[in-house]
Amino acid sequence: MKVLVATEKPFAAVAVDGIRKEIEAAGYTLELLEKYTDKQQLLNAVADADALIIRSDKVDAEVLDAAKQLKVVVRAGAGYDNVDLAAATAHDVCVENTPGQNSNAVAELVFGMTVMAVRNMFDGTSGTELKGNSIGIHAFGQVGRNVARIAKGFGMNVNALDPYCPDQVMVEAGVTPVHDIKELYKNNKFVSLHIPATDETRKSVGYDLITLMPKNAVLINTARKEVIDEEGLAKALRERPDIKYVADVKPDNADALKEEFGARVFFTPKKMGAQTAEANINAGIAAARQVVAFLRDGIDRFRVNK
Ligand code: 3PG
């Protein structure tokens, strides 16, 4: 059995070693396709693969058509909007993610970027502190919960909105549940996005919500660029010169935003949230173990397509 690890943005070498150990211990062969620049390279490599481990790599119908022996795709990470689930189901391929494995890394980056924003991008001028301020966590999943834990360390008041999460879970984490999205944006100087990109959330954060935010607000996006209405964001930033936007996901109109709003906006050059050795090891090894569990024992606990 061949397990292909296809990562346009590679795992740390130490994580690849760990993945290799898991796969070889099960008697399977590991093939590595890193930093590929052309989809054809993926199509060729996947042709005889029984299992595929990916990160944000796109797995669409064309990839699935080319993968004649493929049985399982594990997205080493949380969001699986890069995989065509319907096509995978049609090809009888199980798709899984590895929830929670890289969430601390993403949450730490939220604060890396937030501190940078309130310290004026470290430009030498006087900034402000996080202590005593309120942060609104938009979706209280694994990353949101880590953001809450770290925010408390900064001495922040933590609020969260998540219709899919029981209030009790938030209360137990010392977080105040919020049930109205407008209240979340109106009452928090900092709002951190952790919603997945779905039909329901696409372009769901735009002008109307952003302009509700209090003075000197910072919107932090380590989720997906798709959840932002970019035109609405630009309009909000134009009307509200006090607001900043920092994102681990480069918007489509990044150049225009940078040009118009300068240091009030920041974008990582590549998605960096999960780009730590620890997150790579956690998510990569979890993915390898899930592949083995599926191929060997038919276990599909983290399956996301039905
Ligand atoms: C995730 O959904 O797990 C994160 O966005 C990380 O994505 P990456 O593996 O491409 O860094």
PDB file of C-alpha atoms in Angstrom, residues 33-267:
ATOM      1  CA  LEU A  33       5.540  15.214  -2.812  1.00  0.00           C
ATOM      2  CA  GLU A  34       6.525  18.565  -1.334  1.00  0.00           C
ATOM      3  CA  LYS A  35       6.457  22.120  -2.689  1.00  0.00           C
ATOM      4  CA  TYR A  36       4.858  21.042  -5.942  1.00  0.00           C
ATOM      5  CA  THR A  37       4.141  23.901  -8.275  1.00  0.00           C
ATOM      6  CA  ASP A  38       1.972  22.190 -10.849  1.00  0.00           C
ATOM      7  CA  LYS A  39      -1.224  20.199 -10.359  1.00  0.00           C
ATOM      8  CA  GLN A  40       0.041  17.622 -12.859  1.00  0.00           C
ATOM      9  CA  GLN A  41       2.704  16.598 -10.325  1.00  0.00           C
ATOM     10  CA  LEU A  42      -0.062  15.759  -7.861  1.00  0.00           C
ATOM     11  CA  LEU A  43      -2.097  13.956 -10.520  1.00  0.00           C
ATOM     12  CA  ASN A  44       0.925  11.791 -11.386  1.00  0.00           C
ATOM     13  CA  ALA A  45       1.885  11.053  -7.780  1.00  0.00           C
ATOM     14  CA  VAL A  46      -1.629  10.148  -6.671  1.00  0.00           C
ATOM     15  CA  ALA A  47      -2.229   7.688  -9.546  1.00  0.00           C
ATOM     16  CA  ASP A  48      -1.213   4.597  -7.553  1.00  0.00           C
ATOM     17  CA  ALA A  49      -1.737   5.924  -3.999  1.00  0.00           C
ATOM     18  CA  ASP A  50      -3.999   4.051  -1.585  1.00  0.00           C
ATOM     19  CA  ALA A  51      -4.030   6.921   0.897  1.00  0.00           C
ATOM     20  CA  LEU A  52      -3.323  10.613   0.724  1.00  0.00           C
ATOM     21  CA  ILE A  53      -2.227  12.996   3.474  1.00  0.00           C
ATOM     22  CA  ILE A  54      -2.597  16.695   2.668  1.00  0.00           C
ATOM     23  CA  ARG A  55      -2.721  20.136   4.261  1.00  0.00           C
ATOM     24  CA  SER A  56      -4.486  22.951   2.368  1.00  0.00           C
ATOM     25  CA  ASP A  57      -3.779  21.114  -0.869  1.00  0.00           C
ATOM     26  CA  LYS A  58      -6.746  21.035  -3.239  1.00  0.00           C
ATOM     27  CA  VAL A  59      -8.321  17.663  -3.813  1.00  0.00           C
ATOM     28  CA  ASP A  60     -11.002  18.051  -6.468  1.00  0.00           C
ATOM     29  CA  ALA A  61     -12.790  15.712  -8.871  1.00  0.00           C
ATOM     30  CA  GLU A  62      -9.807  15.729 -11.250  1.00  0.00           C
ATOM     31  CA  VAL A  63      -7.428  14.566  -8.517  1.00  0.00           C
ATOM     32  CA  LEU A  64      -9.924  11.920  -7.410  1.00  0.00           C
ATOM     33  CA  ASP A  65     -10.364  10.723 -11.012  1.00  0.00           C
ATOM     34  CA  ALA A  66      -6.598  10.332 -11.316  1.00  0.00           C
ATOM     35  CA  ALA A  67      -6.362   8.443  -8.009  1.00  0.00           C
ATOM     36  CA  LYS A  68      -7.611   5.067  -9.134  1.00  0.00           C
ATOM     37  CA  GLN A  69      -6.668   3.209  -5.952  1.00  0.00           C
ATOM     38  CA  LEU A  70      -7.397   5.899  -3.418  1.00  0.00           C
ATOM     39  CA  LYS A  71      -9.359   4.853  -0.346  1.00  0.00           C
ATOM     40  CA  VAL A  72      -8.761   7.631   2.148  1.00  0.00           C
ATOM     41  CA  VAL A  73      -7.688  11.287   2.248  1.00  0.00           C
ATOM     42  CA  VAL A  74      -6.639  12.739   5.587  1.00  0.00           C
ATOM     43  CA  ARG A  75      -6.388  16.497   5.799  1.00  0.00           C
ATOM     44  CA  ALA A  76      -3.738  17.049   8.496  1.00  0.00           C
ATOM     45  CA  GLY A  77      -5.513  19.994  10.056  1.00  0.00           C
ATOM     46  CA  ALA A  78      -8.949  21.335  10.791  1.00  0.00           C
ATOM     47  CA  GLY A  79     -10.536  22.964   7.737  1.00  0.00           C
ATOM     48  CA  TYR A  80     -11.433  20.678   4.838  1.00  0.00           C
ATOM     49  CA  ASP A  81     -12.914  23.249   2.468  1.00  0.00           C
ATOM     50  CA  ASN A  82     -10.045  22.336   0.093  1.00  0.00           C
ATOM     51  CA  VAL A  83     -11.507  18.872  -0.501  1.00  0.00           C
ATOM     52  CA  ASP A  84     -14.497  18.234  -2.751  1.00  0.00           C
ATOM     53  CA  LEU A  85     -16.448  16.051  -0.341  1.00  0.00           C
ATOM     54  CA  ALA A  86     -19.246  15.177  -2.760  1.00  0.00           C
ATOM     55  CA  ALA A  87     -16.729  14.041  -5.389  1.00  0.00           C
ATOM     56  CA  ALA A  88     -14.863  12.014  -2.745  1.00  0.00           C
ATOM     57  CA  THR A  89     -18.077  10.293  -1.698  1.00  0.00           C
ATOM     58  CA  ALA A  90     -18.901   9.616  -5.352  1.00  0.00           C
ATOM     59  CA  HIS A  91     -15.435   8.030  -5.727  1.00  0.00           C
ATOM     60  CA  ASP A  92     -15.996   5.988  -2.538  1.00  0.00           C
ATOM     61  CA  VAL A  93     -13.108   7.776  -0.824  1.00  0.00           C
ATOM     62  CA  CYS A  94     -13.230   8.490   2.906  1.00  0.00           C
ATOM     63  CA  VAL A  95     -12.192  12.036   3.882  1.00  0.00           C
ATOM     64  CA  GLU A  96     -11.007  12.815   7.405  1.00  0.00           C
ATOM     65  CA  ASN A  97      -9.502  15.766   9.242  1.00  0.00           C
ATOM     66  CA  THR A  98      -7.467  15.859  12.453  1.00  0.00           C
ATOM     67  CA  PRO A  99      -9.447  18.245  14.662  1.00  0.00           C
ATOM     68  CA  GLY A 100      -7.615  20.064  17.440  1.00  0.00           C
ATOM     69  CA  GLN A 101      -4.115  18.960  16.476  1.00  0.00           C
ATOM     70  CA  ASN A 102      -2.898  22.343  15.264  1.00  0.00           C
ATOM     71  CA  SER A 103      -5.245  24.613  17.177  1.00  0.00           C
ATOM     72  CA  ASN A 104      -2.794  25.930  19.776  1.00  0.00           C
ATOM     73  CA  ALA A 105      -0.424  27.058  17.036  1.00  0.00           C
ATOM     74  CA  VAL A 106      -3.186  29.022  15.326  1.00  0.00           C
ATOM     75  CA  ALA A 107      -4.341  30.532  18.620  1.00  0.00           C
ATOM     76  CA  GLU A 108      -0.815  31.670  19.466  1.00  0.00           C
ATOM     77  CA  LEU A 109      -0.574  33.416  16.109  1.00  0.00           C
ATOM     78  CA  VAL A 110      -3.822  35.270  16.878  1.00  0.00           C
ATOM     79  CA  PHE A 111      -2.016  36.963  19.740  1.00  0.00           C
ATOM     80  CA  GLY A 112       1.208  37.412  17.807  1.00  0.00           C
ATOM     81  CA  MET A 113      -0.701  39.429  15.238  1.00  0.00           C
ATOM     82  CA  THR A 114      -2.936  41.169  17.781  1.00  0.00           C
ATOM     83  CA  VAL A 115      -0.006  42.437  19.836  1.00  0.00           C
ATOM     84  CA  MET A 116       1.671  43.564  16.641  1.00  0.00           C
ATOM     85  CA  ALA A 117      -1.465  45.519  15.686  1.00  0.00           C
ATOM     86  CA  VAL A 118      -1.863  47.315  19.029  1.00  0.00           C
ATOM     87  CA  ARG A 119       1.876  48.116  19.088  1.00  0.00           C
ATOM     88  CA  ASN A 120       1.453  49.816  15.703  1.00  0.00           C
ATOM     89  CA  MET A 121       3.340  47.108  13.803  1.00  0.00           C
ATOM     90  CA  PHE A 122       6.368  47.789  16.043  1.00  0.00           C
ATOM     91  CA  ASP A 123       7.013  51.076  14.277  1.00  0.00           C
ATOM     92  CA  GLY A 124       8.528  52.783  17.325  1.00  0.00           C
ATOM     93  CA  THR A 125       5.407  54.729  18.326  1.00  0.00           C
ATOM     94  CA  SER A 126       3.437  54.268  21.542  1.00  0.00           C
ATOM     95  CA  GLY A 127       0.799  51.553  21.338  1.00  0.00           C
ATOM     96  CA  THR A 128      -1.791  50.067  23.681  1.00  0.00           C
ATOM     97  CA  GLU A 129      -2.154  46.896  25.746  1.00  0.00           C
ATOM     98  CA  LEU A 130      -4.566  43.991  25.651  1.00  0.00           C
ATOM     99  CA  LYS A 131      -5.141  43.726  29.418  1.00  0.00           C
ATOM    100  CA  GLY A 132      -8.606  44.805  30.526  1.00  0.00           C
ATOM    101  CA  ASN A 133      -9.995  44.789  26.978  1.00  0.00           C
ATOM    102  CA  SER A 134     -12.703  42.518  25.604  1.00  0.00           C
ATOM    103  CA  ILE A 135     -12.213  39.943  22.919  1.00  0.00           C
ATOM    104  CA  GLY A 136     -15.055  38.347  21.004  1.00  0.00           C
ATOM    105  CA  ILE A 137     -14.402  34.875  19.700  1.00  0.00           C
ATOM    106  CA  HIS A 138     -16.453  34.182  16.594  1.00  0.00           C
ATOM    107  CA  ALA A 139     -16.939  30.397  16.803  1.00  0.00           C
ATOM    108  CA  PHE A 140     -15.899  28.449  19.849  1.00  0.00           C
ATOM    109  CA  GLY A 141     -14.280  25.371  18.337  1.00  0.00           C
ATOM    110  CA  GLN A 142     -10.833  24.034  19.121  1.00  0.00           C
ATOM    111  CA  VAL A 143      -8.988  27.184  18.029  1.00  0.00           C
ATOM    112  CA  GLY A 144     -11.523  29.480  19.670  1.00  0.00           C
ATOM    113  CA  ARG A 145     -11.087  27.639  22.965  1.00  0.00           C
ATOM    114  CA  ASN A 146      -7.321  28.022  22.834  1.00  0.00           C
ATOM    115  CA  VAL A 147      -7.753  31.714  22.019  1.00  0.00           C
ATOM    116  CA  ALA A 148      -9.955  32.034  25.123  1.00  0.00           C
ATOM    117  CA  ARG A 149      -7.346  30.351  27.326  1.00  0.00           C
ATOM    118  CA  ILE A 150      -4.561  32.614  26.110  1.00  0.00           C
ATOM    119  CA  ALA A 151      -6.763  35.755  26.239  1.00  0.00           C
ATOM    120  CA  LYS A 152      -7.372  35.118  29.915  1.00  0.00           C
ATOM    121  CA  GLY A 153      -3.617  35.039  30.447  1.00  0.00           C
ATOM    122  CA  PHE A 154      -3.481  38.519  28.915  1.00  0.00           C
ATOM    123  CA  GLY A 155      -6.152  39.646  31.419  1.00  0.00           C
ATOM    124  CA  MET A 156      -8.836  40.119  28.772  1.00  0.00           C
ATOM    125  CA  ASN A 157     -12.593  39.688  29.132  1.00  0.00           C
ATOM    126  CA  VAL A 158     -13.607  36.862  26.862  1.00  0.00           C
ATOM    127  CA  ASN A 159     -16.911  36.562  24.995  1.00  0.00           C
ATOM    128  CA  ALA A 160     -17.839  34.015  22.376  1.00  0.00           C
ATOM    129  CA  LEU A 161     -20.567  33.339  19.860  1.00  0.00           C
ATOM    130  CA  ASP A 162     -21.222  29.859  18.563  1.00  0.00           C
ATOM    131  CA  PRO A 163     -24.717  28.561  17.846  1.00  0.00           C
ATOM    132  CA  TYR A 164     -23.292  25.031  17.621  1.00  0.00           C
ATOM    133  CA  CYS A 165     -21.648  25.096  21.056  1.00  0.00           C
ATOM    134  CA  PRO A 166     -23.627  24.777  24.299  1.00  0.00           C
ATOM    135  CA  ASP A 167     -23.360  27.816  26.618  1.00  0.00           C
ATOM    136  CA  GLN A 168     -22.197  25.499  29.373  1.00  0.00           C
ATOM    137  CA  VAL A 169     -18.946  24.741  27.526  1.00  0.00           C
ATOM    138  CA  MET A 170     -18.173  28.458  27.354  1.00  0.00           C
ATOM    139  CA  VAL A 171     -19.186  29.113  30.946  1.00  0.00           C
ATOM    140  CA  GLU A 172     -16.934  26.302  32.149  1.00  0.00           C
ATOM    141  CA  ALA A 173     -14.055  27.945  30.256  1.00  0.00           C
ATOM    142  CA  GLY A 174     -14.773  31.282  31.967  1.00  0.00           C
ATOM    143  CA  VAL A 175     -16.179  32.737  28.755  1.00  0.00           C
ATOM    144  CA  THR A 176     -19.397  34.750  28.435  1.00  0.00           C
ATOM    145  CA  PRO A 177     -21.728  33.318  25.788  1.00  0.00           C
ATOM    146  CA  VAL A 178     -23.093  35.815  23.252  1.00  0.00           C
ATOM    147  CA  HIS A 179     -26.158  34.937  21.179  1.00  0.00           C
ATOM    148  CA  ASP A 180     -26.455  37.916  18.883  1.00  0.00           C
ATOM    149  CA  ILE A 181     -23.759  38.398  16.267  1.00  0.00           C
ATOM    150  CA  LYS A 182     -24.238  42.171  16.285  1.00  0.00           C
ATOM    151  CA  GLU A 183     -23.596  42.225  20.024  1.00  0.00           C
ATOM    152  CA  LEU A 184     -20.369  40.304  19.485  1.00  0.00           C
ATOM    153  CA  TYR A 185     -19.017  42.933  17.109  1.00  0.00           C
ATOM    154  CA  LYS A 186     -20.483  45.922  18.989  1.00  0.00           C
ATOM    155  CA  ASN A 187     -19.101  45.024  22.386  1.00  0.00           C
ATOM    156  CA  ASN A 188     -15.613  43.754  21.634  1.00  0.00           C
ATOM    157  CA  LYS A 189     -12.638  45.845  20.655  1.00  0.00           C
ATOM    158  CA  PHE A 190     -11.011  42.662  19.398  1.00  0.00           C
ATOM    159  CA  VAL A 191     -12.864  40.059  17.362  1.00  0.00           C
ATOM    160  CA  SER A 192     -11.111  36.852  16.349  1.00  0.00           C
ATOM    161  CA  LEU A 193     -12.618  34.773  13.537  1.00  0.00           C
ATOM    162  CA  HIS A 194     -12.753  30.997  13.813  1.00  0.00           C
ATOM    163  CA  ILE A 195     -15.651  30.088  11.576  1.00  0.00           C
ATOM    164  CA  PRO A 196     -15.069  27.499   8.856  1.00  0.00           C
ATOM    165  CA  ALA A 197     -15.617  28.453   5.207  1.00  0.00           C
ATOM    166  CA  THR A 198     -19.027  27.034   4.301  1.00  0.00           C
ATOM    167  CA  ASP A 199     -21.944  28.148   2.134  1.00  0.00           C
ATOM    168  CA  GLU A 200     -23.417  29.662   5.274  1.00  0.00           C
ATOM    169  CA  THR A 201     -20.314  31.649   6.302  1.00  0.00           C
ATOM    170  CA  ARG A 202     -18.904  32.793   2.947  1.00  0.00           C
ATOM    171  CA  LYS A 203     -18.682  36.633   2.874  1.00  0.00           C
ATOM    172  CA  SER A 204     -20.579  36.682   6.168  1.00  0.00           C
ATOM    173  CA  VAL A 205     -18.283  39.232   7.840  1.00  0.00           C
ATOM    174  CA  GLY A 206     -18.403  42.584   6.087  1.00  0.00           C
ATOM    175  CA  TYR A 207     -19.268  46.249   6.342  1.00  0.00           C
ATOM    176  CA  ASP A 208     -22.321  45.926   8.597  1.00  0.00           C
ATOM    177  CA  LEU A 209     -20.575  43.917  11.299  1.00  0.00           C
ATOM    178  CA  ILE A 210     -17.146  45.543  11.090  1.00  0.00           C
ATOM    179  CA  THR A 211     -18.487  49.080  11.444  1.00  0.00           C
ATOM    180  CA  LEU A 212     -20.309  48.062  14.626  1.00  0.00           C
ATOM    181  CA  MET A 213     -16.961  47.522  16.336  1.00  0.00           C
ATOM    182  CA  PRO A 214     -15.849  49.966  19.039  1.00  0.00           C
ATOM    183  CA  LYS A 215     -13.193  52.625  18.553  1.00  0.00           C
ATOM    184  CA  ASN A 216      -9.688  51.365  17.726  1.00  0.00           C
ATOM    185  CA  ALA A 217     -10.997  47.896  17.038  1.00  0.00           C
ATOM    186  CA  VAL A 218      -8.889  45.106  15.581  1.00  0.00           C
ATOM    187  CA  LEU A 219     -10.386  42.298  13.509  1.00  0.00           C
ATOM    188  CA  ILE A 220      -8.202  39.210  13.475  1.00  0.00           C
ATOM    189  CA  ASN A 221      -8.704  36.531  10.829  1.00  0.00           C
ATOM    190  CA  THR A 222      -6.852  33.245  11.161  1.00  0.00           C
ATOM    191  CA  ALA A 223      -9.790  31.372   9.626  1.00  0.00           C
ATOM    192  CA  ARG A 224     -10.340  31.635   5.869  1.00  0.00           C
ATOM    193  CA  LYS A 225     -10.263  34.600   3.487  1.00  0.00           C
ATOM    194  CA  GLU A 226     -13.613  33.441   2.087  1.00  0.00           C
ATOM    195  CA  VAL A 227     -15.515  34.339   5.258  1.00  0.00           C
ATOM    196  CA  ILE A 228     -14.771  38.032   4.668  1.00  0.00           C
ATOM    197  CA  ASP A 229     -16.717  40.227   2.290  1.00  0.00           C
ATOM    198  CA  GLU A 230     -13.633  42.007   0.965  1.00  0.00           C
ATOM    199  CA  GLU A 231     -15.478  44.946  -0.566  1.00  0.00           C
ATOM    200  CA  GLY A 232     -17.321  45.468   2.697  1.00  0.00           C
ATOM    201  CA  LEU A 233     -14.060  45.260   4.605  1.00  0.00           C
ATOM    202  CA  ALA A 234     -12.453  47.903   2.395  1.00  0.00           C
ATOM    203  CA  LYS A 235     -15.483  50.189   2.757  1.00  0.00           C
ATOM    204  CA  ALA A 236     -15.421  49.759   6.543  1.00  0.00           C
ATOM    205  CA  LEU A 237     -11.686  50.519   6.749  1.00  0.00           C
ATOM    206  CA  ARG A 238     -12.212  53.593   4.556  1.00  0.00           C
ATOM    207  CA  GLU A 239     -14.986  54.937   6.771  1.00  0.00           C
ATOM    208  CA  ARG A 240     -13.388  53.987  10.055  1.00  0.00           C
ATOM    209  CA  PRO A 241      -9.696  55.006  10.053  1.00  0.00           C
ATOM    210  CA  ASP A 242      -9.379  53.688  13.632  1.00  0.00           C
ATOM    211  CA  ILE A 243     -10.005  50.047  12.663  1.00  0.00           C
ATOM    212  CA  LYS A 244      -7.251  47.529  11.834  1.00  0.00           C
ATOM    213  CA  TYR A 245      -7.435  44.177  10.075  1.00  0.00           C
ATOM    214  CA  VAL A 246      -4.788  41.496  10.564  1.00  0.00           C
ATOM    215  CA  ALA A 247      -5.060  38.205   8.756  1.00  0.00           C
ATOM    216  CA  ASP A 248      -3.224  34.929   8.383  1.00  0.00           C
ATOM    217  CA  VAL A 249      -5.036  34.524   5.117  1.00  0.00           C
ATOM    218  CA  LYS A 250      -4.170  36.847   2.285  1.00  0.00           C
ATOM    219  CA  PRO A 251      -7.301  38.414   0.816  1.00  0.00           C
ATOM    220  CA  ASP A 252      -7.814  38.411  -2.946  1.00  0.00           C
ATOM    221  CA  ASN A 253      -7.540  42.211  -2.910  1.00  0.00           C
ATOM    222  CA  ALA A 254      -4.450  42.198  -0.643  1.00  0.00           C
ATOM    223  CA  ASP A 255      -2.417  44.568  -2.811  1.00  0.00           C
ATOM    224  CA  ALA A 256      -5.213  47.130  -3.070  1.00  0.00           C
ATOM    225  CA  LEU A 257      -5.887  46.951   0.671  1.00  0.00           C
ATOM    226  CA  LYS A 258      -2.191  47.315   1.486  1.00  0.00           C
ATOM    227  CA  GLU A 259      -1.861  50.238  -0.871  1.00  0.00           C
ATOM    228  CA  GLU A 260      -4.900  52.055   0.515  1.00  0.00           C
ATOM    229  CA  PHE A 261      -4.607  51.229   4.218  1.00  0.00           C
ATOM    230  CA  GLY A 262      -0.866  50.690   4.728  1.00  0.00           C
ATOM    231  CA  ALA A 263       0.092  49.516   8.218  1.00  0.00           C
ATOM    232  CA  ARG A 264      -3.559  49.284   9.304  1.00  0.00           C
ATOM    233  CA  VAL A 265      -3.688  45.944   7.539  1.00  0.00           C
ATOM    234  CA  PHE A 266      -1.353  42.973   7.767  1.00  0.00           C
ATOM    235  CA  PHE A 267      -1.324  39.683   5.878  1.00  0.00           C
TER     236      PHE A 267
END
